[in-house]
Amino acid sequence: MEIIFLPFIISAAISLFMTPVAKKLAVKFGAVDIPKDERRVHSKPMPLMGGLAIYFGIFISSLIFLPIDKTLISIIIGGSIILISGVIDDIKGLSPKAKLTFQIIASIVLILGDVKIDAITNPFGKPGTLLLLNGFSIPLTIFWVVGITNTLNLIDGLDGLAAGVAMIASLSFLFVANKFSYIPIMIMSAIVAGSCIGFLPYNFNPAKIFMGDTGALFLGFMLAALSIEGVMKSVATIAVVVPIIILGVPIFDTTFAIFRRLLNGKSIAEADKGHLHHRLLNMGYSQKKTVLILYSISAVFGLCAIFIAKANSKRAVFVAVIVFVLTILLASKMGLISGKKRDENEED
């Protein structure tokens, strides 16, 4: 594992150094989040664009430690496109349609670099059996990249939450990649994790800067790329499920939000205070404790994914089913799907 130590340290150092610079740029260009509604949990204006520091940590370290091939070039170009959309949104706002356009273009760049889901493993067939996607490869890749890019953005509601969850997910991808000896993915995962941890001293509660859409969308995009290259291209029986479990907190929280809004007759794009972190805050936990609880949940998901990444098919499927069932039951009990507990709290 020595091969990942230096990339991790260098990435963290660059991110740590660049965060105060990003803060000054945010103030200069007016990328400041002013609390205007009850969904905000901070009470004072906060600089955005902290994602610039994360971006440079990843960008510079990748050029130093990874082979410059079409895969890396496509990830860097695609990530830069996402970053630009985030910067624009943090400074003056960007419509959902415009964001989606940027994300689709970035996804196509990945596909041109051969970062795409060509096949998925068949958990019910013989070991190594693949289901070729053929014409479905491109739309599925775009759907996955756009989806993961946005799920991380949707949980970015508390100091240090998105950066910490992204760091834990990156480390989980690192250990999974290690099982398959995917050295470049191990290095890139270490770089992403390092850049996140370098940003956290300024972002953990009480935060001095937010990553904004600049960081949340960019990190979501990077995690999507890591999941495709590091897991979905493996021949592991349960490869298609591993990234879903690793990214369990943002994926499940977003999925439950969609169902909750549909069940309550609202638009799926309409923001609410029914996310998991809102529930925990309503239960009386502080911001710090809420974030640490969600870190712990992310770590448990990551450990489960690492455990099943190379397990035999029956064991892997069994563990995956247990994880999904327990998650749904817990979410239902907390009202994450129906939204009932939120309404009860509001009436009180």
PDB file of C-alpha atoms in Angstrom, residues 13-263:
ATOM      1  CA  ALA A  13      -1.291  19.215   1.110  1.00  0.00           C
ATOM      2  CA  ILE A  14      -2.304  20.938  -2.139  1.00  0.00           C
ATOM      3  CA  SER A  15      -5.950  21.025  -1.111  1.00  0.00           C
ATOM      4  CA  LEU A  16      -5.072  22.360   2.343  1.00  0.00           C
ATOM      5  CA  PHE A  17      -2.875  25.077   0.835  1.00  0.00           C
ATOM      6  CA  MET A  18      -5.403  26.056  -1.832  1.00  0.00           C
ATOM      7  CA  THR A  19      -8.467  26.330   0.424  1.00  0.00           C
ATOM      8  CA  PRO A  20      -7.642  29.834   1.777  1.00  0.00           C
ATOM      9  CA  VAL A  21      -6.976  30.898  -1.821  1.00  0.00           C
ATOM     10  CA  ALA A  22     -10.377  29.539  -2.870  1.00  0.00           C
ATOM     11  CA  LYS A  23     -11.974  31.416   0.023  1.00  0.00           C
ATOM     12  CA  LYS A  24     -10.470  34.732  -1.138  1.00  0.00           C
ATOM     13  CA  LEU A  25     -11.601  34.088  -4.718  1.00  0.00           C
ATOM     14  CA  ALA A  26     -15.113  33.266  -3.531  1.00  0.00           C
ATOM     15  CA  VAL A  27     -15.395  36.561  -1.645  1.00  0.00           C
ATOM     16  CA  LYS A  28     -13.882  38.507  -4.558  1.00  0.00           C
ATOM     17  CA  PHE A  29     -16.330  37.105  -7.115  1.00  0.00           C
ATOM     18  CA  GLY A  30     -19.369  37.141  -4.861  1.00  0.00           C
ATOM     19  CA  ALA A  31     -19.695  33.370  -4.486  1.00  0.00           C
ATOM     20  CA  VAL A  32     -21.179  33.635  -1.009  1.00  0.00           C
ATOM     21  CA  ASP A  33     -24.090  31.646   0.389  1.00  0.00           C
ATOM     22  CA  ILE A  34     -26.451  33.913   2.307  1.00  0.00           C
ATOM     23  CA  PRO A  35     -28.989  32.023   4.473  1.00  0.00           C
ATOM     24  CA  LYS A  36     -32.405  32.922   3.057  1.00  0.00           C
ATOM     25  CA  ASP A  37     -34.696  30.089   4.155  1.00  0.00           C
ATOM     26  CA  GLU A  38     -35.255  27.642   6.979  1.00  0.00           C
ATOM     27  CA  ARG A  39     -33.523  24.806   5.095  1.00  0.00           C
ATOM     28  CA  ARG A  40     -30.155  26.472   5.731  1.00  0.00           C
ATOM     29  CA  VAL A  41     -28.530  25.338   8.966  1.00  0.00           C
ATOM     30  CA  HIS A  42     -25.932  28.126   9.000  1.00  0.00           C
ATOM     31  CA  SER A  43     -26.811  31.611  10.211  1.00  0.00           C
ATOM     32  CA  LYS A  44     -24.180  33.801   8.560  1.00  0.00           C
ATOM     33  CA  PRO A  45     -22.942  34.356   4.994  1.00  0.00           C
ATOM     34  CA  MET A  46     -20.435  31.682   3.950  1.00  0.00           C
ATOM     35  CA  PRO A  47     -17.946  31.680   1.048  1.00  0.00           C
ATOM     36  CA  LEU A  48     -18.529  28.992  -1.574  1.00  0.00           C
ATOM     37  CA  MET A  49     -16.219  27.549  -4.259  1.00  0.00           C
ATOM     38  CA  GLY A  50     -14.125  25.558  -1.780  1.00  0.00           C
ATOM     39  CA  GLY A  51     -14.302  22.848  -4.415  1.00  0.00           C
ATOM     40  CA  LEU A  52     -11.565  24.699  -6.300  1.00  0.00           C
ATOM     41  CA  ALA A  53      -9.064  23.550  -3.673  1.00  0.00           C
ATOM     42  CA  ILE A  54     -10.272  19.945  -3.987  1.00  0.00           C
ATOM     43  CA  TYR A  55     -10.065  20.182  -7.777  1.00  0.00           C
ATOM     44  CA  PHE A  56      -6.456  21.416  -7.813  1.00  0.00           C
ATOM     45  CA  GLY A  57      -5.437  18.798  -5.271  1.00  0.00           C
ATOM     46  CA  ILE A  58      -6.805  16.071  -7.523  1.00  0.00           C
ATOM     47  CA  PHE A  59      -5.780  17.642 -10.841  1.00  0.00           C
ATOM     48  CA  ILE A  60      -2.132  18.322  -9.949  1.00  0.00           C
ATOM     49  CA  SER A  61      -1.606  15.063  -8.070  1.00  0.00           C
ATOM     50  CA  SER A  62      -3.134  13.024 -10.912  1.00  0.00           C
ATOM     51  CA  LEU A  63      -0.723  14.549 -13.422  1.00  0.00           C
ATOM     52  CA  ILE A  64       2.189  13.735 -11.116  1.00  0.00           C
ATOM     53  CA  PHE A  65       1.340  10.180 -10.090  1.00  0.00           C
ATOM     54  CA  LEU A  66      -0.836   8.679 -12.843  1.00  0.00           C
ATOM     55  CA  PRO A  67      -0.023   7.691 -16.440  1.00  0.00           C
ATOM     56  CA  ILE A  68      -1.312  10.348 -18.804  1.00  0.00           C
ATOM     57  CA  ASP A  69      -3.515   8.279 -21.095  1.00  0.00           C
ATOM     58  CA  LYS A  70      -6.925   8.757 -22.667  1.00  0.00           C
ATOM     59  CA  THR A  71      -8.660   7.558 -19.516  1.00  0.00           C
ATOM     60  CA  LEU A  72      -7.007  10.163 -17.297  1.00  0.00           C
ATOM     61  CA  ILE A  73      -7.401  12.889 -19.917  1.00  0.00           C
ATOM     62  CA  SER A  74     -11.133  12.182 -20.252  1.00  0.00           C
ATOM     63  CA  ILE A  75     -11.591  12.237 -16.474  1.00  0.00           C
ATOM     64  CA  ILE A  76      -9.692  15.533 -16.150  1.00  0.00           C
ATOM     65  CA  ILE A  77     -11.546  17.207 -19.036  1.00  0.00           C
ATOM     66  CA  GLY A  78     -14.920  15.889 -17.887  1.00  0.00           C
ATOM     67  CA  GLY A  79     -14.200  16.942 -14.305  1.00  0.00           C
ATOM     68  CA  SER A  80     -13.146  20.399 -15.487  1.00  0.00           C
ATOM     69  CA  ILE A  81     -16.435  20.794 -17.358  1.00  0.00           C
ATOM     70  CA  ILE A  82     -18.338  19.902 -14.187  1.00  0.00           C
ATOM     71  CA  LEU A  83     -16.160  22.275 -12.168  1.00  0.00           C
ATOM     72  CA  ILE A  84     -16.929  25.162 -14.547  1.00  0.00           C
ATOM     73  CA  SER A  85     -20.658  24.562 -14.187  1.00  0.00           C
ATOM     74  CA  GLY A  86     -20.262  24.572 -10.405  1.00  0.00           C
ATOM     75  CA  VAL A  87     -18.268  27.808 -10.398  1.00  0.00           C
ATOM     76  CA  ILE A  88     -20.905  29.524 -12.551  1.00  0.00           C
ATOM     77  CA  ASP A  89     -23.662  28.242 -10.277  1.00  0.00           C
ATOM     78  CA  ASP A  90     -21.876  29.379  -7.106  1.00  0.00           C
ATOM     79  CA  ILE A  91     -21.267  32.879  -8.501  1.00  0.00           C
ATOM     80  CA  LYS A  92     -24.493  33.720 -10.278  1.00  0.00           C
ATOM     81  CA  GLY A  93     -26.691  30.640 -10.397  1.00  0.00           C
ATOM     82  CA  LEU A  94     -27.333  28.089 -13.120  1.00  0.00           C
ATOM     83  CA  SER A  95     -30.636  26.561 -14.177  1.00  0.00           C
ATOM     84  CA  PRO A  96     -31.206  22.820 -13.649  1.00  0.00           C
ATOM     85  CA  LYS A  97     -31.418  22.367 -17.420  1.00  0.00           C
ATOM     86  CA  ALA A  98     -28.044  24.067 -17.929  1.00  0.00           C
ATOM     87  CA  LYS A  99     -26.463  21.952 -15.169  1.00  0.00           C
ATOM     88  CA  LEU A 100     -27.807  18.805 -16.788  1.00  0.00           C
ATOM     89  CA  THR A 101     -26.374  19.885 -20.148  1.00  0.00           C
ATOM     90  CA  PHE A 102     -22.917  20.322 -18.618  1.00  0.00           C
ATOM     91  CA  GLN A 103     -23.210  16.919 -16.928  1.00  0.00           C
ATOM     92  CA  ILE A 104     -24.236  15.120 -20.107  1.00  0.00           C
ATOM     93  CA  ILE A 105     -21.344  16.703 -22.017  1.00  0.00           C
ATOM     94  CA  ALA A 106     -18.922  15.625 -19.255  1.00  0.00           C
ATOM     95  CA  SER A 107     -20.378  12.112 -19.368  1.00  0.00           C
ATOM     96  CA  ILE A 108     -19.841  11.932 -23.130  1.00  0.00           C
ATOM     97  CA  VAL A 109     -16.219  13.025 -22.629  1.00  0.00           C
ATOM     98  CA  LEU A 110     -15.776  10.095 -20.236  1.00  0.00           C
ATOM     99  CA  ILE A 111     -17.302   7.722 -22.752  1.00  0.00           C
ATOM    100  CA  LEU A 112     -14.920   8.986 -25.465  1.00  0.00           C
ATOM    101  CA  GLY A 113     -12.102   8.123 -23.071  1.00  0.00           C
ATOM    102  CA  ASP A 114     -13.511   4.600 -22.769  1.00  0.00           C
ATOM    103  CA  VAL A 115     -14.730   5.218 -19.224  1.00  0.00           C
ATOM    104  CA  LYS A 116     -18.093   3.543 -19.677  1.00  0.00           C
ATOM    105  CA  ILE A 117     -20.193   0.632 -18.509  1.00  0.00           C
ATOM    106  CA  ASP A 118     -19.813  -1.886 -21.323  1.00  0.00           C
ATOM    107  CA  ALA A 119     -21.226  -4.865 -19.436  1.00  0.00           C
ATOM    108  CA  ILE A 120     -22.543  -5.908 -16.062  1.00  0.00           C
ATOM    109  CA  THR A 121     -21.833  -9.156 -14.298  1.00  0.00           C
ATOM    110  CA  ASN A 122     -24.573 -11.733 -14.017  1.00  0.00           C
ATOM    111  CA  PRO A 123     -24.869 -12.668 -10.314  1.00  0.00           C
ATOM    112  CA  PHE A 124     -26.990 -15.702 -11.179  1.00  0.00           C
ATOM    113  CA  GLY A 125     -24.692 -17.124 -13.851  1.00  0.00           C
ATOM    114  CA  LYS A 126     -21.310 -18.777 -13.712  1.00  0.00           C
ATOM    115  CA  PRO A 127     -18.434 -16.744 -12.186  1.00  0.00           C
ATOM    116  CA  GLY A 128     -17.206 -14.181 -14.690  1.00  0.00           C
ATOM    117  CA  THR A 129     -20.379 -14.317 -16.796  1.00  0.00           C
ATOM    118  CA  LEU A 130     -21.001 -10.921 -18.373  1.00  0.00           C
ATOM    119  CA  LEU A 131     -24.134  -9.366 -19.801  1.00  0.00           C
ATOM    120  CA  LEU A 132     -23.029  -7.154 -22.687  1.00  0.00           C
ATOM    121  CA  LEU A 133     -24.964  -3.891 -22.799  1.00  0.00           C
ATOM    122  CA  ASN A 134     -24.270  -3.034 -26.440  1.00  0.00           C
ATOM    123  CA  GLY A 135     -26.588  -0.135 -27.346  1.00  0.00           C
ATOM    124  CA  PHE A 136     -27.529   0.452 -23.714  1.00  0.00           C
ATOM    125  CA  SER A 137     -23.920   1.158 -22.684  1.00  0.00           C
ATOM    126  CA  ILE A 138     -23.905   4.876 -23.515  1.00  0.00           C
ATOM    127  CA  PRO A 139     -27.295   5.827 -21.999  1.00  0.00           C
ATOM    128  CA  LEU A 140     -26.601   3.760 -18.875  1.00  0.00           C
ATOM    129  CA  THR A 141     -23.199   5.393 -18.417  1.00  0.00           C
ATOM    130  CA  ILE A 142     -24.698   8.868 -18.813  1.00  0.00           C
ATOM    131  CA  PHE A 143     -27.487   7.996 -16.366  1.00  0.00           C
ATOM    132  CA  TRP A 144     -24.999   6.691 -13.799  1.00  0.00           C
ATOM    133  CA  VAL A 145     -22.583   9.635 -14.069  1.00  0.00           C
ATOM    134  CA  VAL A 146     -25.334  12.265 -13.950  1.00  0.00           C
ATOM    135  CA  GLY A 147     -27.063  10.454 -11.093  1.00  0.00           C
ATOM    136  CA  ILE A 148     -23.998  10.068  -8.868  1.00  0.00           C
ATOM    137  CA  THR A 149     -22.835  13.602  -9.662  1.00  0.00           C
ATOM    138  CA  ASN A 150     -26.105  14.958  -8.290  1.00  0.00           C
ATOM    139  CA  THR A 151     -26.571  12.608  -5.333  1.00  0.00           C
ATOM    140  CA  LEU A 152     -23.463  13.903  -3.579  1.00  0.00           C
ATOM    141  CA  ASN A 153     -24.616  17.468  -4.212  1.00  0.00           C
ATOM    142  CA  LEU A 154     -27.963  16.726  -2.558  1.00  0.00           C
ATOM    143  CA  ILE A 155     -26.402  15.605   0.740  1.00  0.00           C
ATOM    144  CA  ASP A 156     -24.158  18.659   0.934  1.00  0.00           C
ATOM    145  CA  GLY A 157     -26.246  20.222   3.684  1.00  0.00           C
ATOM    146  CA  LEU A 158     -24.005  20.198   6.760  1.00  0.00           C
ATOM    147  CA  ASP A 159     -20.449  21.310   7.490  1.00  0.00           C
ATOM    148  CA  GLY A 160     -18.033  18.612   6.348  1.00  0.00           C
ATOM    149  CA  LEU A 161     -20.707  16.106   5.341  1.00  0.00           C
ATOM    150  CA  ALA A 162     -20.151  15.797   1.584  1.00  0.00           C
ATOM    151  CA  ALA A 163     -16.339  15.996   1.854  1.00  0.00           C
ATOM    152  CA  GLY A 164     -16.222  13.323   4.557  1.00  0.00           C
ATOM    153  CA  VAL A 165     -18.629  10.970   2.810  1.00  0.00           C
ATOM    154  CA  ALA A 166     -16.684  11.392  -0.447  1.00  0.00           C
ATOM    155  CA  MET A 167     -13.422  10.654   1.401  1.00  0.00           C
ATOM    156  CA  ILE A 168     -14.836   7.469   2.948  1.00  0.00           C
ATOM    157  CA  ALA A 169     -16.258   6.357  -0.401  1.00  0.00           C
ATOM    158  CA  SER A 170     -12.893   6.984  -2.099  1.00  0.00           C
ATOM    159  CA  LEU A 171     -11.078   4.916   0.505  1.00  0.00           C
ATOM    160  CA  SER A 172     -13.634   2.143   0.017  1.00  0.00           C
ATOM    161  CA  PHE A 173     -12.995   2.202  -3.737  1.00  0.00           C
ATOM    162  CA  LEU A 174      -9.278   2.074  -2.953  1.00  0.00           C
ATOM    163  CA  PHE A 175      -9.582  -1.141  -0.936  1.00  0.00           C
ATOM    164  CA  VAL A 176     -11.882  -2.725  -3.525  1.00  0.00           C
ATOM    165  CA  ALA A 177      -9.427  -1.798  -6.305  1.00  0.00           C
ATOM    166  CA  ASN A 178      -6.649  -3.328  -4.219  1.00  0.00           C
ATOM    167  CA  LYS A 179      -8.493  -6.661  -4.256  1.00  0.00           C
ATOM    168  CA  PHE A 180      -8.332  -6.629  -8.056  1.00  0.00           C
ATOM    169  CA  SER A 181      -4.821  -5.078  -8.221  1.00  0.00           C
ATOM    170  CA  TYR A 182      -6.088  -2.022 -10.109  1.00  0.00           C
ATOM    171  CA  ILE A 183      -3.061   0.149  -9.303  1.00  0.00           C
ATOM    172  CA  PRO A 184      -4.114   3.350 -11.186  1.00  0.00           C
ATOM    173  CA  ILE A 185      -7.549   3.275  -9.513  1.00  0.00           C
ATOM    174  CA  MET A 186      -5.922   2.763  -6.119  1.00  0.00           C
ATOM    175  CA  ILE A 187      -3.770   5.833  -6.726  1.00  0.00           C
ATOM    176  CA  MET A 188      -6.647   7.952  -8.005  1.00  0.00           C
ATOM    177  CA  SER A 189      -8.843   6.896  -5.067  1.00  0.00           C
ATOM    178  CA  ALA A 190      -6.051   7.891  -2.677  1.00  0.00           C
ATOM    179  CA  ILE A 191      -5.728  11.246  -4.445  1.00  0.00           C
ATOM    180  CA  VAL A 192      -9.464  11.971  -4.177  1.00  0.00           C
ATOM    181  CA  ALA A 193      -9.521  10.936  -0.513  1.00  0.00           C
ATOM    182  CA  GLY A 194      -6.437  13.049   0.227  1.00  0.00           C
ATOM    183  CA  SER A 195      -7.896  16.130  -1.414  1.00  0.00           C
ATOM    184  CA  CYS A 196     -11.075  15.737   0.645  1.00  0.00           C
ATOM    185  CA  ILE A 197      -9.205  15.422   3.929  1.00  0.00           C
ATOM    186  CA  GLY A 198      -7.069  18.451   3.069  1.00  0.00           C
ATOM    187  CA  PHE A 199     -10.255  20.495   2.684  1.00  0.00           C
ATOM    188  CA  LEU A 200     -11.939  19.268   5.880  1.00  0.00           C
ATOM    189  CA  PRO A 201      -9.961  21.415   8.392  1.00  0.00           C
ATOM    190  CA  TYR A 202     -11.667  24.448   6.828  1.00  0.00           C
ATOM    191  CA  ASN A 203     -15.006  22.768   6.169  1.00  0.00           C
ATOM    192  CA  PHE A 204     -15.749  20.744   9.300  1.00  0.00           C
ATOM    193  CA  ASN A 205     -18.079  22.393  11.814  1.00  0.00           C
ATOM    194  CA  PRO A 206     -17.778  25.295  12.378  1.00  0.00           C
ATOM    195  CA  ALA A 207     -16.989  25.714   8.688  1.00  0.00           C
ATOM    196  CA  LYS A 208     -15.000  28.627   7.317  1.00  0.00           C
ATOM    197  CA  ILE A 209     -15.891  27.819   3.701  1.00  0.00           C
ATOM    198  CA  PHE A 210     -18.333  25.591   1.813  1.00  0.00           C
ATOM    199  CA  MET A 211     -17.333  23.483  -1.179  1.00  0.00           C
ATOM    200  CA  GLY A 212     -20.438  24.715  -3.025  1.00  0.00           C
ATOM    201  CA  ASP A 213     -21.653  23.152  -6.246  1.00  0.00           C
ATOM    202  CA  THR A 214     -18.078  23.650  -7.449  1.00  0.00           C
ATOM    203  CA  GLY A 215     -16.938  20.891  -5.107  1.00  0.00           C
ATOM    204  CA  ALA A 216     -20.026  18.735  -4.600  1.00  0.00           C
ATOM    205  CA  LEU A 217     -20.707  18.235  -8.314  1.00  0.00           C
ATOM    206  CA  PHE A 218     -17.023  17.718  -9.093  1.00  0.00           C
ATOM    207  CA  LEU A 219     -16.566  15.128  -6.329  1.00  0.00           C
ATOM    208  CA  GLY A 220     -19.752  13.355  -7.391  1.00  0.00           C
ATOM    209  CA  PHE A 221     -18.387  13.162 -10.924  1.00  0.00           C
ATOM    210  CA  MET A 222     -15.044  11.798  -9.700  1.00  0.00           C
ATOM    211  CA  LEU A 223     -16.766   9.121  -7.607  1.00  0.00           C
ATOM    212  CA  ALA A 224     -18.862   8.134 -10.620  1.00  0.00           C
ATOM    213  CA  ALA A 225     -15.711   7.757 -12.734  1.00  0.00           C
ATOM    214  CA  LEU A 226     -13.945   5.780  -9.977  1.00  0.00           C
ATOM    215  CA  SER A 227     -16.899   3.433  -9.629  1.00  0.00           C
ATOM    216  CA  ILE A 228     -16.928   2.660 -13.364  1.00  0.00           C
ATOM    217  CA  GLU A 229     -13.185   2.158 -13.734  1.00  0.00           C
ATOM    218  CA  GLY A 230     -12.571   0.571 -10.355  1.00  0.00           C
ATOM    219  CA  VAL A 231     -15.545  -1.738  -9.897  1.00  0.00           C
ATOM    220  CA  MET A 232     -17.951  -2.017 -12.796  1.00  0.00           C
ATOM    221  CA  LYS A 233     -15.246  -3.149 -15.209  1.00  0.00           C
ATOM    222  CA  SER A 234     -14.278  -6.025 -12.949  1.00  0.00           C
ATOM    223  CA  VAL A 235     -15.651  -9.522 -13.427  1.00  0.00           C
ATOM    224  CA  ALA A 236     -16.690  -9.862  -9.794  1.00  0.00           C
ATOM    225  CA  THR A 237     -20.089 -11.455  -9.433  1.00  0.00           C
ATOM    226  CA  ILE A 238     -21.514  -8.582  -7.464  1.00  0.00           C
ATOM    227  CA  ALA A 239     -19.649  -5.765  -9.229  1.00  0.00           C
ATOM    228  CA  VAL A 240     -22.836  -3.908 -10.156  1.00  0.00           C
ATOM    229  CA  VAL A 241     -23.913  -3.700  -6.488  1.00  0.00           C
ATOM    230  CA  VAL A 242     -20.582  -2.761  -4.868  1.00  0.00           C
ATOM    231  CA  PRO A 243     -20.550   0.922  -5.969  1.00  0.00           C
ATOM    232  CA  ILE A 244     -24.199   1.303  -4.952  1.00  0.00           C
ATOM    233  CA  ILE A 245     -23.334   0.129  -1.436  1.00  0.00           C
ATOM    234  CA  ILE A 246     -20.157   2.237  -1.232  1.00  0.00           C
ATOM    235  CA  LEU A 247     -22.168   5.313  -2.230  1.00  0.00           C
ATOM    236  CA  GLY A 248     -25.076   4.165  -0.077  1.00  0.00           C
ATOM    237  CA  VAL A 249     -25.598   7.356   1.939  1.00  0.00           C
ATOM    238  CA  PRO A 250     -26.020   9.750  -1.022  1.00  0.00           C
ATOM    239  CA  ILE A 251     -27.750   7.181  -3.278  1.00  0.00           C
ATOM    240  CA  PHE A 252     -30.306   5.974  -0.733  1.00  0.00           C
ATOM    241  CA  ASP A 253     -30.954   9.463   0.639  1.00  0.00           C
ATOM    242  CA  THR A 254     -31.632  10.774  -2.867  1.00  0.00           C
ATOM    243  CA  THR A 255     -33.782   7.769  -3.803  1.00  0.00           C
ATOM    244  CA  PHE A 256     -35.869   8.115  -0.647  1.00  0.00           C
ATOM    245  CA  ALA A 257     -36.246  11.853  -1.323  1.00  0.00           C
ATOM    246  CA  ILE A 258     -37.645  11.123  -4.788  1.00  0.00           C
ATOM    247  CA  PHE A 259     -40.183   8.603  -3.428  1.00  0.00           C
ATOM    248  CA  ARG A 260     -41.080  10.916  -0.527  1.00  0.00           C
ATOM    249  CA  ARG A 261     -41.840  13.815  -2.825  1.00  0.00           C
ATOM    250  CA  LEU A 262     -43.837  11.668  -5.247  1.00  0.00           C
ATOM    251  CA  LEU A 263     -45.897  10.169  -2.386  1.00  0.00           C
TER     252      LEU A 263
END
